[in-house]
Coordinates of C-alpha atoms and ligand atoms in Angstrom, one line a residue:
M12 CA -2.6 -3.0 9.0
C13 CA 0.3 -3.3 11.5
G14 CA 3.6 -5.0 10.8
I15 CA 4.9 -8.2 12.7
I16 CA 8.1 -10.0 12.7
G17 CA 9.4 -12.9 14.7
Y18 CA 12.9 -14.6 15.0
I19 CA 14.2 -18.0 16.2
G20 CA 17.7 -19.1 15.6
S21 CA 21.2 -18.8 17.2
K22 CA 21.6 -15.0 17.1
R23 CA 20.3 -12.5 19.6
P24 CA 16.9 -11.2 18.2
E25 CA 16.7 -7.6 19.2
K26 CA 18.8 -6.1 16.4
I27 CA 17.0 -8.1 13.7
L28 CA 13.6 -7.4 15.1
I29 CA 14.3 -3.6 15.4
E30 CA 15.8 -3.6 11.9
G31 CA 12.8 -5.5 10.6
L32 CA 10.3 -3.2 12.4
K33 CA 12.0 -0.2 10.7
K34 CA 11.2 -1.8 7.3
L35 CA 7.6 -2.5 8.4
E36 CA 7.0 0.9 9.7
Y37 CA 5.1 1.8 6.6
R38 CA 2.4 -0.5 7.8
G39 CA 1.6 1.5 10.9
Y40 CA 3.6 3.6 13.2
D41 CA 1.7 4.9 16.3
S42 CA 3.3 2.4 18.8
A43 CA 5.6 -0.6 18.8
G44 CA 6.9 -3.3 21.0
I45 CA 9.0 -6.3 21.4
A46 CA 9.0 -9.7 23.5
L47 CA 12.2 -11.7 24.0
Y48 CA 12.1 -15.2 25.4
N49 CA 14.5 -17.3 27.3
K50 CA 12.6 -19.3 30.1
E51 CA 11.1 -15.9 31.0
V52 CA 9.5 -13.3 28.7
Q53 CA 10.7 -9.7 28.6
I54 CA 8.4 -7.2 27.0
I55 CA 9.3 -3.7 26.0
K56 CA 6.8 -1.2 24.4
S57 CA 6.8 2.4 23.5
I58 CA 4.4 4.9 21.7
G59 CA 5.4 6.5 18.6
K60 CA 8.0 5.5 16.1
I61 CA 10.4 2.5 16.2
S62 CA 13.2 4.9 17.1
N63 CA 11.5 5.4 20.4
L64 CA 11.4 1.8 21.1
E65 CA 15.0 1.3 19.9
E66 CA 16.0 4.0 22.4
K67 CA 14.2 2.2 25.2
I68 CA 15.6 -1.1 24.4
N69 CA 19.2 0.4 24.3
N70 CA 18.6 1.6 27.9
E71 CA 17.3 -1.6 29.2
K72 CA 19.2 -4.8 30.4
L73 CA 17.9 -7.3 28.1
I74 CA 17.8 -11.1 28.7
D75 CA 20.0 -13.2 26.6
S76 CA 17.6 -14.9 24.2
N77 CA 17.4 -16.4 20.6
I78 CA 13.6 -16.1 20.2
G79 CA 11.7 -13.0 19.9
I80 CA 8.6 -11.3 18.4
A81 CA 7.9 -7.6 17.6
H82 CA 5.2 -5.3 16.3
T83 CA 4.6 -1.8 14.8
R84 CA 0.9 -0.8 15.3
W85 CA -1.8 1.3 13.5
A86 CA -4.4 1.3 16.1
T87 CA -7.9 -0.1 15.4
H88 CA -9.2 -1.3 18.8
G89 CA -8.0 1.1 21.6
E90 CA -6.1 4.2 21.4
P91 CA -2.3 4.3 20.6
S92 CA -0.8 3.8 24.1
E93 CA 1.9 1.8 25.6
I94 CA -0.6 -0.6 27.3
N95 CA -2.4 -1.1 24.0
A96 CA 0.9 -1.7 22.1
H97 CA 1.7 -5.2 21.2
P98 CA 3.0 -7.7 22.3
H99 CA 0.2 -8.9 24.6
R100 CA 0.5 -11.4 27.3
I101 CA -2.0 -13.6 29.1
G102 CA -0.8 -16.5 31.1
H103 CA 1.7 -18.6 29.1
I104 CA 1.0 -16.9 25.8
T105 CA 2.6 -13.8 24.4
L106 CA 1.8 -12.7 20.9
V107 CA 1.7 -10.0 18.3
H108 CA -1.2 -9.6 15.9
N109 CA -2.0 -7.9 12.5
G110 CA -5.7 -7.7 11.7
I111 CA -9.0 -7.2 13.4
I112 CA -11.1 -9.7 15.5
E113 CA -14.7 -8.8 14.7
N114 CA -16.1 -11.0 17.6
A115 CA -13.5 -9.8 20.2
K116 CA -16.2 -8.3 22.5
E117 CA -18.2 -11.6 22.7
L118 CA -15.1 -13.7 23.2
K119 CA -13.9 -11.3 25.9
E120 CA -17.2 -11.5 27.7
K121 CA -17.1 -15.4 27.6
L122 CA -13.6 -15.4 28.9
Q123 CA -14.4 -12.9 31.6
N124 CA -17.2 -15.2 32.8
K125 CA -14.6 -17.9 33.1
G126 CA -12.5 -15.6 35.3
V127 CA -9.9 -14.3 32.8
K128 CA -8.7 -10.8 33.6
F129 CA -7.9 -8.2 30.7
N130 CA -5.7 -5.2 30.9
T131 CA -6.1 -3.5 27.5
S132 CA -8.8 -2.4 25.2
T133 CA -7.3 -4.4 22.2
D134 CA -9.0 -7.3 20.3
T135 CA -5.5 -9.0 20.4
E136 CA -5.5 -9.6 24.0
V137 CA -8.5 -11.9 23.5
I138 CA -6.5 -14.1 21.2
A139 CA -3.7 -14.5 23.7
A140 CA -6.3 -15.4 26.4
L141 CA -8.1 -17.8 24.1
I142 CA -4.9 -19.8 23.2
N143 CA -3.9 -19.7 26.8
Y144 CA -7.4 -21.0 27.8
Y145 CA -7.1 -23.9 25.5
Y146 CA -3.4 -24.6 26.2
K147 CA -2.8 -27.9 28.1
D148 CA 0.2 -29.5 26.7
N149 CA -0.2 -29.0 22.9
M150 CA 0.2 -25.6 21.4
E151 CA -0.9 -26.6 17.9
K152 CA -4.0 -27.9 19.2
A153 CA -4.6 -24.8 21.4
I154 CA -4.0 -22.5 18.5
E155 CA -6.4 -24.5 16.3
E156 CA -9.1 -24.5 18.9
A157 CA -8.5 -20.7 19.4
I158 CA -8.7 -19.7 15.8
S159 CA -11.7 -21.9 15.2
E160 CA -13.6 -19.2 17.3
L161 CA -12.1 -16.2 15.8
K162 CA -14.0 -14.1 13.3
G163 CA -12.1 -11.5 11.3
S164 CA -8.4 -11.3 10.2
Y165 CA -5.3 -12.2 11.9
A166 CA -1.6 -12.8 11.3
L167 CA 0.0 -14.0 14.5
A168 CA 3.5 -14.7 15.9
I169 CA 3.2 -16.5 19.3
I170 CA 5.5 -17.5 22.0
N171 CA 4.6 -20.0 24.8
D172 CA 6.8 -19.5 27.9
Q173 CA 7.0 -23.2 28.4
E174 CA 8.7 -24.0 25.1
D175 CA 11.7 -22.9 23.0
K176 CA 9.6 -22.6 19.9
L177 CA 8.0 -19.9 17.9
Y178 CA 4.5 -20.4 16.4
A179 CA 2.6 -18.5 13.6
V180 CA -0.7 -18.6 11.9
R181 CA -2.6 -16.5 9.6
C182 CA -6.1 -15.8 8.1
E183 CA -6.6 -13.0 5.5
S184 CA -3.7 -10.8 6.8
P185 CA -0.3 -11.6 5.0
L186 CA 2.4 -13.5 6.9
I187 CA 5.3 -15.4 5.5
L188 CA 8.0 -17.7 6.9
G189 CA 11.5 -16.6 6.1
I190 CA 14.0 -19.6 5.8
G191 CA 17.6 -18.6 6.8
D192 CA 20.7 -20.6 7.6
N193 CA 19.7 -22.4 10.8
E194 CA 17.3 -19.5 11.6
Y195 CA 13.6 -18.7 10.8
F196 CA 11.7 -15.5 10.5
I197 CA 8.0 -14.8 10.6
T198 CA 7.1 -11.5 8.9
S199 CA 4.3 -9.6 7.2
D200 CA 6.7 -8.6 4.5
I201 CA 9.8 -10.2 3.1
G202 CA 11.4 -6.6 2.8
A203 CA 11.9 -6.8 6.6
I204 CA 14.3 -9.8 6.5
L205 CA 16.1 -9.3 3.3
N206 CA 19.3 -8.6 5.2
Y207 CA 19.2 -12.3 6.3
T208 CA 17.4 -14.2 3.6
N209 CA 15.5 -13.9 0.3
K210 CA 13.9 -17.4 0.8
Y211 CA 10.4 -17.6 2.0
V212 CA 7.3 -19.9 2.2
L213 CA 4.0 -18.4 1.7
L214 CA 1.5 -19.5 4.4
G215 CA -2.1 -20.6 3.6
Q216 CA -5.1 -19.7 5.6
N217 CA -5.1 -21.2 9.1
E218 CA -2.0 -23.2 8.5
I219 CA -0.1 -23.4 11.9
V220 CA 3.7 -23.0 11.7
T221 CA 5.9 -24.5 14.5
L222 CA 9.5 -23.3 14.6
T223 CA 12.5 -24.6 16.5
K224 CA 16.0 -23.3 15.9
D225 CA 16.6 -25.8 13.2
S226 CA 13.3 -27.0 11.9
Y227 CA 9.9 -25.9 10.7
N228 CA 6.7 -27.7 10.5
I229 CA 3.4 -26.6 8.9
V230 CA 0.1 -28.4 9.7
K231 CA -3.5 -27.7 9.1
E232 CA -6.2 -29.8 10.8
D233 CA -3.6 -32.4 12.0
T234 CA -2.3 -32.9 8.5
K235 CA 1.2 -31.9 7.5
V236 CA 1.4 -29.3 4.7
F237 CA 4.2 -29.1 2.3
R238 CA 4.8 -25.7 0.6
K239 CA 7.3 -24.6 -1.9
V240 CA 10.3 -22.5 -0.8
E241 CA 10.0 -19.2 -3.0
V242 CA 12.8 -16.8 -3.6
S243 CA 12.1 -13.1 -3.6
N244 CA 13.0 -10.9 -6.5
L245 CA 13.6 -7.9 -4.1
S246 CA 17.0 -6.5 -3.6
L247 CA 18.3 -5.1 -0.4
E248 CA 18.9 -1.9 -2.3
D249 CA 15.1 -1.7 -2.6
T250 CA 14.8 -1.2 1.0
T251 CA 17.5 1.4 1.6
L252 CA 17.5 5.2 1.1
N253 CA 20.4 5.0 -1.1
G254 CA 21.7 8.6 -0.4
Y255 CA 18.3 10.2 -0.6
D256 CA 16.8 12.0 2.4
H257 CA 13.4 10.3 1.9
Y258 CA 11.9 7.3 0.3
M259 CA 9.3 9.4 -1.5
M260 CA 12.1 11.3 -3.4
K261 CA 14.0 8.2 -4.1
E262 CA 11.0 6.5 -5.4
I263 CA 9.9 9.4 -7.6
N264 CA 13.5 9.4 -9.1
E265 CA 13.2 5.7 -9.8
E266 CA 10.3 6.3 -12.3
P267 CA 12.3 6.8 -15.5
V268 CA 14.3 3.5 -15.2
L269 CA 11.3 1.5 -14.0
V270 CA 9.1 2.9 -16.9
D271 CA 11.9 2.1 -19.3
N272 CA 12.1 -1.5 -18.0
L273 CA 8.3 -2.1 -18.3
I274 CA 8.1 -0.7 -21.8
K275 CA 11.0 -3.0 -22.8
K276 CA 9.4 -5.9 -21.3
Y277 CA 5.9 -5.4 -23.0
I278 CA 6.1 -3.3 -26.0
N279 CA 7.3 -6.0 -28.3
N280 CA 5.6 -8.7 -26.3
L281 CA 2.0 -7.5 -26.2
D282 CA 0.8 -11.1 -26.4
S283 CA 1.7 -11.6 -22.9
L284 CA -0.8 -9.0 -21.7
P285 CA -4.5 -10.1 -21.5
D286 CA -6.5 -9.2 -24.5
L287 CA -9.4 -6.7 -23.4
N288 CA -11.1 -6.8 -26.8
K289 CA -13.1 -9.9 -25.8
Y290 CA -14.8 -7.9 -23.1
K291 CA -17.9 -5.6 -23.6
N292 CA -17.7 -4.1 -20.1
I293 CA -14.9 -3.4 -17.8
H294 CA -15.2 -2.5 -14.2
I295 CA -12.1 -0.7 -12.6
V296 CA -11.8 -0.9 -8.8
G297 CA -9.1 0.2 -6.4
C298 CA -8.6 2.6 -3.2
G299 CA -6.8 5.8 -2.9
S300 CA -4.2 6.5 -5.6
A301 CA -4.9 3.2 -7.2
Y302 CA -8.5 4.3 -7.8
Y303 CA -7.2 7.5 -9.5
A304 CA -4.9 5.4 -11.6
G305 CA -8.1 3.6 -12.6
M306 CA -9.8 6.9 -13.4
I307 CA -7.1 7.5 -16.0
G308 CA -7.7 4.0 -17.3
K309 CA -11.4 4.7 -17.6
N310 CA -10.6 7.6 -19.9
L311 CA -8.3 5.5 -21.9
F312 CA -10.6 2.5 -22.4
E313 CA -13.5 4.7 -23.0
E314 CA -11.7 6.3 -26.0
D315 CA -11.2 2.7 -27.2
G316 CA -15.0 2.2 -27.3
I317 CA -15.3 0.0 -24.1
K318 CA -18.1 0.5 -21.6
I319 CA -16.5 1.3 -18.2
E320 CA -17.6 1.4 -14.8
I321 CA -15.3 2.5 -12.0
D322 CA -15.6 2.6 -8.2
V323 CA -13.7 2.8 -5.0
A324 CA -13.5 -0.8 -3.6
S325 CA -15.2 0.1 -0.3
E326 CA -18.2 1.2 -2.2
Y327 CA -18.0 -1.6 -5.0
R328 CA -17.9 -4.4 -2.5
Y329 CA -21.4 -3.5 -1.0
R330 CA -23.2 -2.4 -4.1
N331 CA -25.8 -4.5 -5.8
I332 CA -23.9 -4.8 -9.1
I333 CA -25.8 -6.5 -12.0
Y334 CA -22.9 -8.2 -13.8
D335 CA -23.3 -8.7 -17.6
K336 CA -21.5 -11.7 -19.1
D337 CA -18.3 -10.5 -21.1
T338 CA -17.4 -8.3 -18.2
L339 CA -13.9 -7.9 -16.7
V340 CA -13.2 -6.4 -13.4
I341 CA -9.7 -4.9 -13.1
L342 CA -8.4 -4.6 -9.6
I343 CA -5.6 -2.1 -9.1
S344 CA -3.5 -2.3 -5.9
Q345 CA 0.1 -1.6 -5.1
S346 CA 0.2 -4.0 -2.2
G347 CA -2.2 -6.6 -3.4
E348 CA -3.4 -6.8 0.2
T349 CA -5.9 -3.8 0.5
A350 CA -8.9 -5.3 2.4
D351 CA -11.6 -3.5 0.5
T352 CA -9.9 -4.4 -2.9
I353 CA -9.7 -8.0 -2.0
A354 CA -13.3 -8.1 -1.1
A355 CA -14.3 -6.4 -4.4
M356 CA -12.1 -9.1 -6.2
R357 CA -13.9 -11.9 -4.4
K358 CA -17.3 -10.5 -5.2
A359 CA -16.4 -10.6 -8.9
N360 CA -14.9 -14.1 -8.5
D361 CA -17.9 -15.4 -6.7
N362 CA -19.9 -14.2 -9.6
N363 CA -17.7 -16.2 -12.1
I364 CA -16.5 -12.9 -13.6
D365 CA -13.0 -12.6 -15.0
T366 CA -10.7 -10.5 -12.9
L367 CA -7.3 -8.9 -13.7
A368 CA -4.9 -7.8 -11.0
I369 CA -2.6 -4.9 -11.8
V370 CA -0.4 -5.2 -8.7
N371 CA 3.1 -4.6 -7.5
V372 CA 3.6 -7.3 -4.9
Q373 CA 4.3 -10.8 -6.3
S374 CA 2.2 -13.5 -4.6
S375 CA 0.1 -11.0 -2.8
T376 CA -3.6 -12.1 -2.3
I377 CA -4.9 -10.1 -5.2
E378 CA -2.1 -11.4 -7.5
R379 CA -2.9 -15.0 -6.5
E380 CA -6.6 -14.9 -6.6
C381 CA -7.3 -12.9 -9.9
T382 CA -7.9 -14.8 -13.1
Y383 CA -5.1 -12.8 -14.8
S384 CA -2.4 -10.7 -13.2
I385 CA 0.2 -8.1 -14.4
L386 CA 3.0 -7.2 -12.2
I387 CA 4.0 -3.5 -12.4
E388 CA 7.5 -4.3 -11.2
A389 CA 8.0 -1.2 -9.2
G390 CA 10.3 -2.9 -6.7
K391 CA 9.6 -2.1 -3.0
E392 CA 7.7 1.1 -2.4
I393 CA 8.3 2.3 1.2
A394 CA 7.1 5.8 1.2
V395 CA 3.5 5.6 2.3
A396 CA 2.3 8.1 -0.4
T397 CA 2.7 6.2 -3.6
T398 CA 4.5 7.6 -6.5
K399 CA 6.4 5.2 -8.7
A400 CA 3.8 2.4 -8.3
F401 CA 1.0 5.0 -9.4
I402 CA 3.0 5.8 -12.6
L403 CA 3.7 2.1 -13.3
Q404 CA -0.1 1.4 -12.8
V405 CA -0.9 4.0 -15.2
L406 CA 1.6 2.7 -17.7
V407 CA 0.1 -0.8 -17.7
L408 CA -3.3 0.7 -18.3
S409 CA -1.9 2.7 -21.2
L410 CA -0.2 -0.5 -22.6
L411 CA -3.4 -2.4 -22.3
S412 CA -5.3 0.3 -24.0
Y413 CA -2.7 0.4 -26.8
K414 CA -3.1 -3.4 -27.3
I415 CA -6.9 -2.8 -27.9
N416 CA -6.2 0.0 -30.3
P417 CA -2.7 0.0 -31.7
D418 CA -1.2 2.9 -33.5
N419 CA 2.2 4.0 -34.8
K420 CA 2.4 7.4 -33.1
Y421 CA 2.2 5.6 -29.7
L422 CA 5.0 3.4 -30.5
E423 CA 7.1 6.4 -31.6
D424 CA 6.2 8.2 -28.4
I425 CA 6.5 5.7 -25.7
K426 CA 10.2 5.3 -26.5
K427 CA 10.7 8.9 -25.6
L428 CA 9.0 8.6 -22.4
P429 CA 11.8 7.5 -20.0
Q430 CA 14.1 10.4 -21.1
Q431 CA 11.2 13.0 -21.0
L432 CA 10.4 11.9 -17.5
K433 CA 14.0 12.3 -16.5
V434 CA 14.2 15.9 -17.8
L435 CA 11.0 16.8 -16.0
L436 CA 12.2 15.3 -12.8
D437 CA 15.4 17.2 -13.1
K438 CA 13.7 20.5 -12.8
T439 CA 13.8 20.4 -9.1
G440 CA 14.8 24.2 -8.7
Y441 CA 11.5 25.2 -10.2
Y442 CA 9.5 22.7 -8.1
K443 CA 11.1 24.1 -5.1
K444 CA 10.2 27.6 -6.1
L445 CA 6.6 26.7 -6.7
A446 CA 6.6 25.0 -3.2
D447 CA 7.8 28.1 -1.6
S448 CA 4.8 29.9 -3.0
I449 CA 2.3 27.2 -1.8
Y450 CA 3.5 26.0 1.6
K451 CA 2.0 28.7 3.7
H452 CA -1.5 28.2 2.1
E453 CA -4.4 26.6 3.9
D454 CA -6.3 25.6 0.8
V455 CA -5.3 24.7 -2.6
F456 CA -7.6 23.6 -5.5
F457 CA -6.9 21.4 -8.5
I458 CA -9.1 21.5 -11.7
G459 CA -9.2 19.5 -15.0
R460 CA -11.6 17.8 -17.3
K461 CA -11.9 14.1 -18.3
V462 CA -8.3 12.6 -17.9
D463 CA -6.9 15.8 -16.5
Y464 CA -9.5 15.6 -13.8
A465 CA -8.2 12.2 -12.9
I466 CA -4.6 13.6 -13.0
S467 CA -5.8 16.5 -10.7
M468 CA -7.4 14.1 -8.3
E469 CA -4.0 12.4 -7.8
G470 CA -2.0 15.7 -7.6
S471 CA -4.5 16.9 -4.9
L472 CA -4.3 13.7 -2.9
K473 CA -0.6 13.7 -3.0
L474 CA -0.4 17.2 -1.7
K475 CA -2.9 16.7 1.1
E476 CA -1.5 13.4 2.3
V477 CA 2.2 14.5 2.8
S478 CA 1.9 18.1 3.5
Y479 CA -1.5 18.2 5.4
I480 CA -2.7 21.3 3.4
H481 CA -6.3 21.0 2.6
S482 CA -6.6 20.4 -1.0
D483 CA -9.5 19.4 -3.3
S484 CA -9.9 18.6 -6.9
Y485 CA -12.9 19.5 -9.1
Q486 CA -14.1 18.9 -12.6
A487 CA -13.2 22.3 -14.2
G488 CA -16.7 22.8 -15.4
E489 CA -18.3 22.0 -12.0
L490 CA -16.4 24.6 -9.9
K491 CA -18.9 27.2 -10.6
H492 CA -21.7 25.2 -9.1
G493 CA -20.7 26.0 -5.6
T494 CA -17.0 25.7 -4.8
I495 CA -16.0 28.9 -6.7
S496 CA -17.4 30.6 -3.5
L497 CA -14.2 29.5 -1.6
V498 CA -11.9 31.2 -4.1
K499 CA -10.4 34.4 -2.7
E500 CA -7.5 36.7 -3.4
G501 CA -4.4 34.5 -3.7
T502 CA -6.1 31.1 -3.6
I503 CA -3.9 28.6 -5.4
V504 CA -5.5 26.8 -8.2
F505 CA -3.6 24.1 -10.3
A506 CA -5.1 23.7 -13.8
I507 CA -4.3 20.4 -15.6
V508 CA -4.6 20.9 -19.3
T509 CA -3.2 18.0 -21.4
D510 CA -6.2 17.1 -23.3
D511 CA -6.3 19.2 -26.6
E512 CA -10.0 18.6 -27.2
I513 CA -11.1 20.4 -24.1
R514 CA -8.1 22.7 -23.5
D515 CA -10.1 25.9 -24.2
K516 CA -12.9 24.8 -21.9
T517 CA -10.5 24.3 -19.0
I518 CA -8.7 27.5 -19.7
S519 CA -12.0 29.4 -19.6
N520 CA -12.7 27.9 -16.2
L521 CA -9.3 28.9 -15.0
E522 CA -10.0 32.4 -16.2
E523 CA -13.2 32.4 -14.2
V524 CA -11.2 31.7 -10.9
I525 CA -8.4 34.1 -11.9
S526 CA -10.8 36.9 -12.2
R527 CA -11.8 36.2 -8.6
G528 CA -8.4 36.5 -7.3
A529 CA -6.9 33.0 -7.8
K530 CA -3.3 32.5 -8.4
P531 CA -2.9 29.8 -11.2
I532 CA -0.5 27.1 -11.6
Y533 CA -0.7 25.6 -15.1
V534 CA 0.4 22.1 -15.9
G535 CA -0.1 21.5 -19.6
N536 CA 1.6 20.7 -23.0
A537 CA 1.0 24.0 -24.6
D538 CA 2.7 27.2 -23.6
V539 CA 0.7 29.8 -21.9
D540 CA 1.2 33.3 -20.5
Y541 CA 0.7 32.5 -16.9
E542 CA 3.6 33.3 -14.6
N543 CA 3.6 29.8 -13.0
K544 CA 3.5 27.0 -15.4
I545 CA 4.9 23.6 -16.0
I546 CA 5.2 22.8 -19.5
I547 CA 5.2 19.0 -20.2
P548 CA 6.2 17.5 -23.6
K549 CA 3.3 16.9 -25.9
I550 CA 3.2 13.2 -26.5
H551 CA 0.6 10.6 -27.5
K552 CA -2.7 11.2 -25.5
K553 CA -2.7 7.8 -23.9
L554 CA 0.8 8.5 -22.4
Q555 CA 0.2 12.2 -21.4
P556 CA -0.8 11.5 -17.7
L557 CA 2.6 9.8 -17.3
L558 CA 4.3 13.1 -17.8
A559 CA 1.7 15.4 -15.9
V560 CA 1.8 13.4 -12.6
P561 CA 5.5 13.3 -11.7
P562 CA 5.8 17.1 -11.4
L563 CA 2.8 17.2 -9.0
Q564 CA 4.5 14.5 -6.9
M565 CA 7.6 16.6 -6.7
I566 CA 5.7 19.7 -5.6
A567 CA 3.9 17.8 -3.0
Y568 CA 7.2 16.5 -1.7
Y569 CA 8.8 19.9 -1.5
V570 CA 5.7 21.6 0.0
A571 CA 5.8 18.9 2.7
L572 CA 9.5 19.5 3.2
K573 CA 9.0 23.2 3.6
R574 CA 6.3 22.5 6.2
G575 CA 8.6 20.2 8.1
C576 CA 6.3 17.1 7.7
D577 CA 7.2 13.6 8.2
I578 CA 7.2 12.9 4.4
D579 CA 7.6 9.1 4.3
K580 CA 5.2 8.4 7.2
P581 CA 2.3 11.1 7.2
K582 CA 0.2 11.1 10.3
N583 CA -2.7 8.8 10.7
L584 CA -2.0 6.9 7.5
A585 CA -0.6 3.4 6.7
K586 CA 0.7 2.1 3.4
S587 CA -1.1 -1.1 3.4
V588 CA -4.7 -0.8 4.6
T589 CA -5.6 -4.4 5.5
V590 CA -8.7 -3.4 7.5
E591 CA -12.1 -2.2 6.2
Ligands
LIG628 C1 -3.4 3.5 1.3 C2 -2.2 4.3 0.7 C3 -2.4 4.8 -0.6 C4 -2.9 3.7 -1.6 C5 -4.1 3.0 -1.0 C6 -4.4 1.7 -1.9 O1 -4.5 4.5 1.5 O2 -1.8 5.3 1.7 O3 -1.2 5.5 -1.1 O4 -3.2 4.3 -2.7 O5 -3.8 2.6 0.3 O6 -3.4 0.8 -1.6 P1 -2.8 -0.4 -2.6 O7 -1.9 -1.1 -1.9 O8 -4.2 -1.1 -2.7 O9 -2.6 0.3 -3.8

């Protein structure tokens, strides 16, 4: 995880780097640091959020420089502390790192035997030591020799205190080179530099970039590499709050427009979507919310008569999967950079199985390496807890299912969807009222069957990740096989009931918990007598989850707000999980 940014040009870098780190904070936020260079290196670090680092920087006398690197951390090796925060410096080399070095321990021992002294418990310091060890007078050579010994993942921005240059290299972890007017940037994410440029170059594995104020050069194994300059389709507006207090609320409110855009793009142009009819088996793989979107997809495709298997990527990658031919593996990922999902994709690719990416980030690893890819076009999602990307992932799955099995009712209903979403999202007063009745609870349960179970999984995850209330989701029929023992007077139970065929069954299960003291919150498309209920419009079955999830996102938001949580950056999490 972690976010890195580097700058070289004619401006002072500190403001650019701090601004950039704030945009990268979603990648990790337990500590941060910056290094400035002008003949000497000045390093400033702080634990906690970027605002702490900013305050520290504002109170220090800074060297006058035009070169700098910075980092925001999600700790893997070593606790979050100032000493373990990046940048790390050994000898001439100062660097920031995103990734994990798996053989750090062996390399450290090897270097210690040669007399190198280490100050931190990080794997990153080992990389600095290794480059410094190999550096004689040629940095590119030293980097090349060092990375040839590294096992694991890395994106690095590197300063050598002997040179007015900035270096970068990556393997597995994302890193791009931003091209400005007589200035260059190195960053984990284009969103961090959009204030300055939307032009960028994607860097391949182990390509070494050397930047001066007015030139860039990319080499791999002594050979010059030429790469196309790309233009990002993200706008600056995507990366600002635009009047909202939190990105989560801003992003939920973007759902109607984004859904409308995607429907308009595909509904009369289904040929541009891959045809799943030719596959006899589909495997769906993802992590977190992307996996729950996949669970909704499983329900859709099963109804279409396709054999489905679904798993979280961290399990799928290590399972002994017997692939039949005519199998498609669908990889769902907002970032397109989740380490486990990448590994699952490569497993399928290595078995010559077709892969389909449903991703948000253009040119991300998953988008690039899958046989087919569909961009969900959510724009930048900044809140760590996904909302709009989840809805668009589900919409793509529903369009794919419609393509397998078209019918007129779907066509009629899909056009109503954006407006219906808008109306549902406008009921903020009601969601706040429900949040008032939830926020003091320690445990909340969600129940549902089939697709409603998938919806309840996402509702439960959203609530726990942003509000820190313990919450769990159960298949409605399974509750009585143990978990019902936890239900007591006043326990909140959300019941998701959108599927007509099993409505009565789920309602019976809800009655079982009500008779044991539970306080129900009903989310469904038929009116009921319960006091707390969210009635969503009745719409085609394949579209129903798209209306059931946004109210649950809203409730999670307002509960977190009442509890005073850090909504956009919940503790211990990171948006893009680029480690196993
Ligand atoms: C993290 C995020 C989740 C997300 C999951 C998968 O855990 O906090 O919100 O669903 O990663 O991320 P991806 O980018 O692959 O969708």
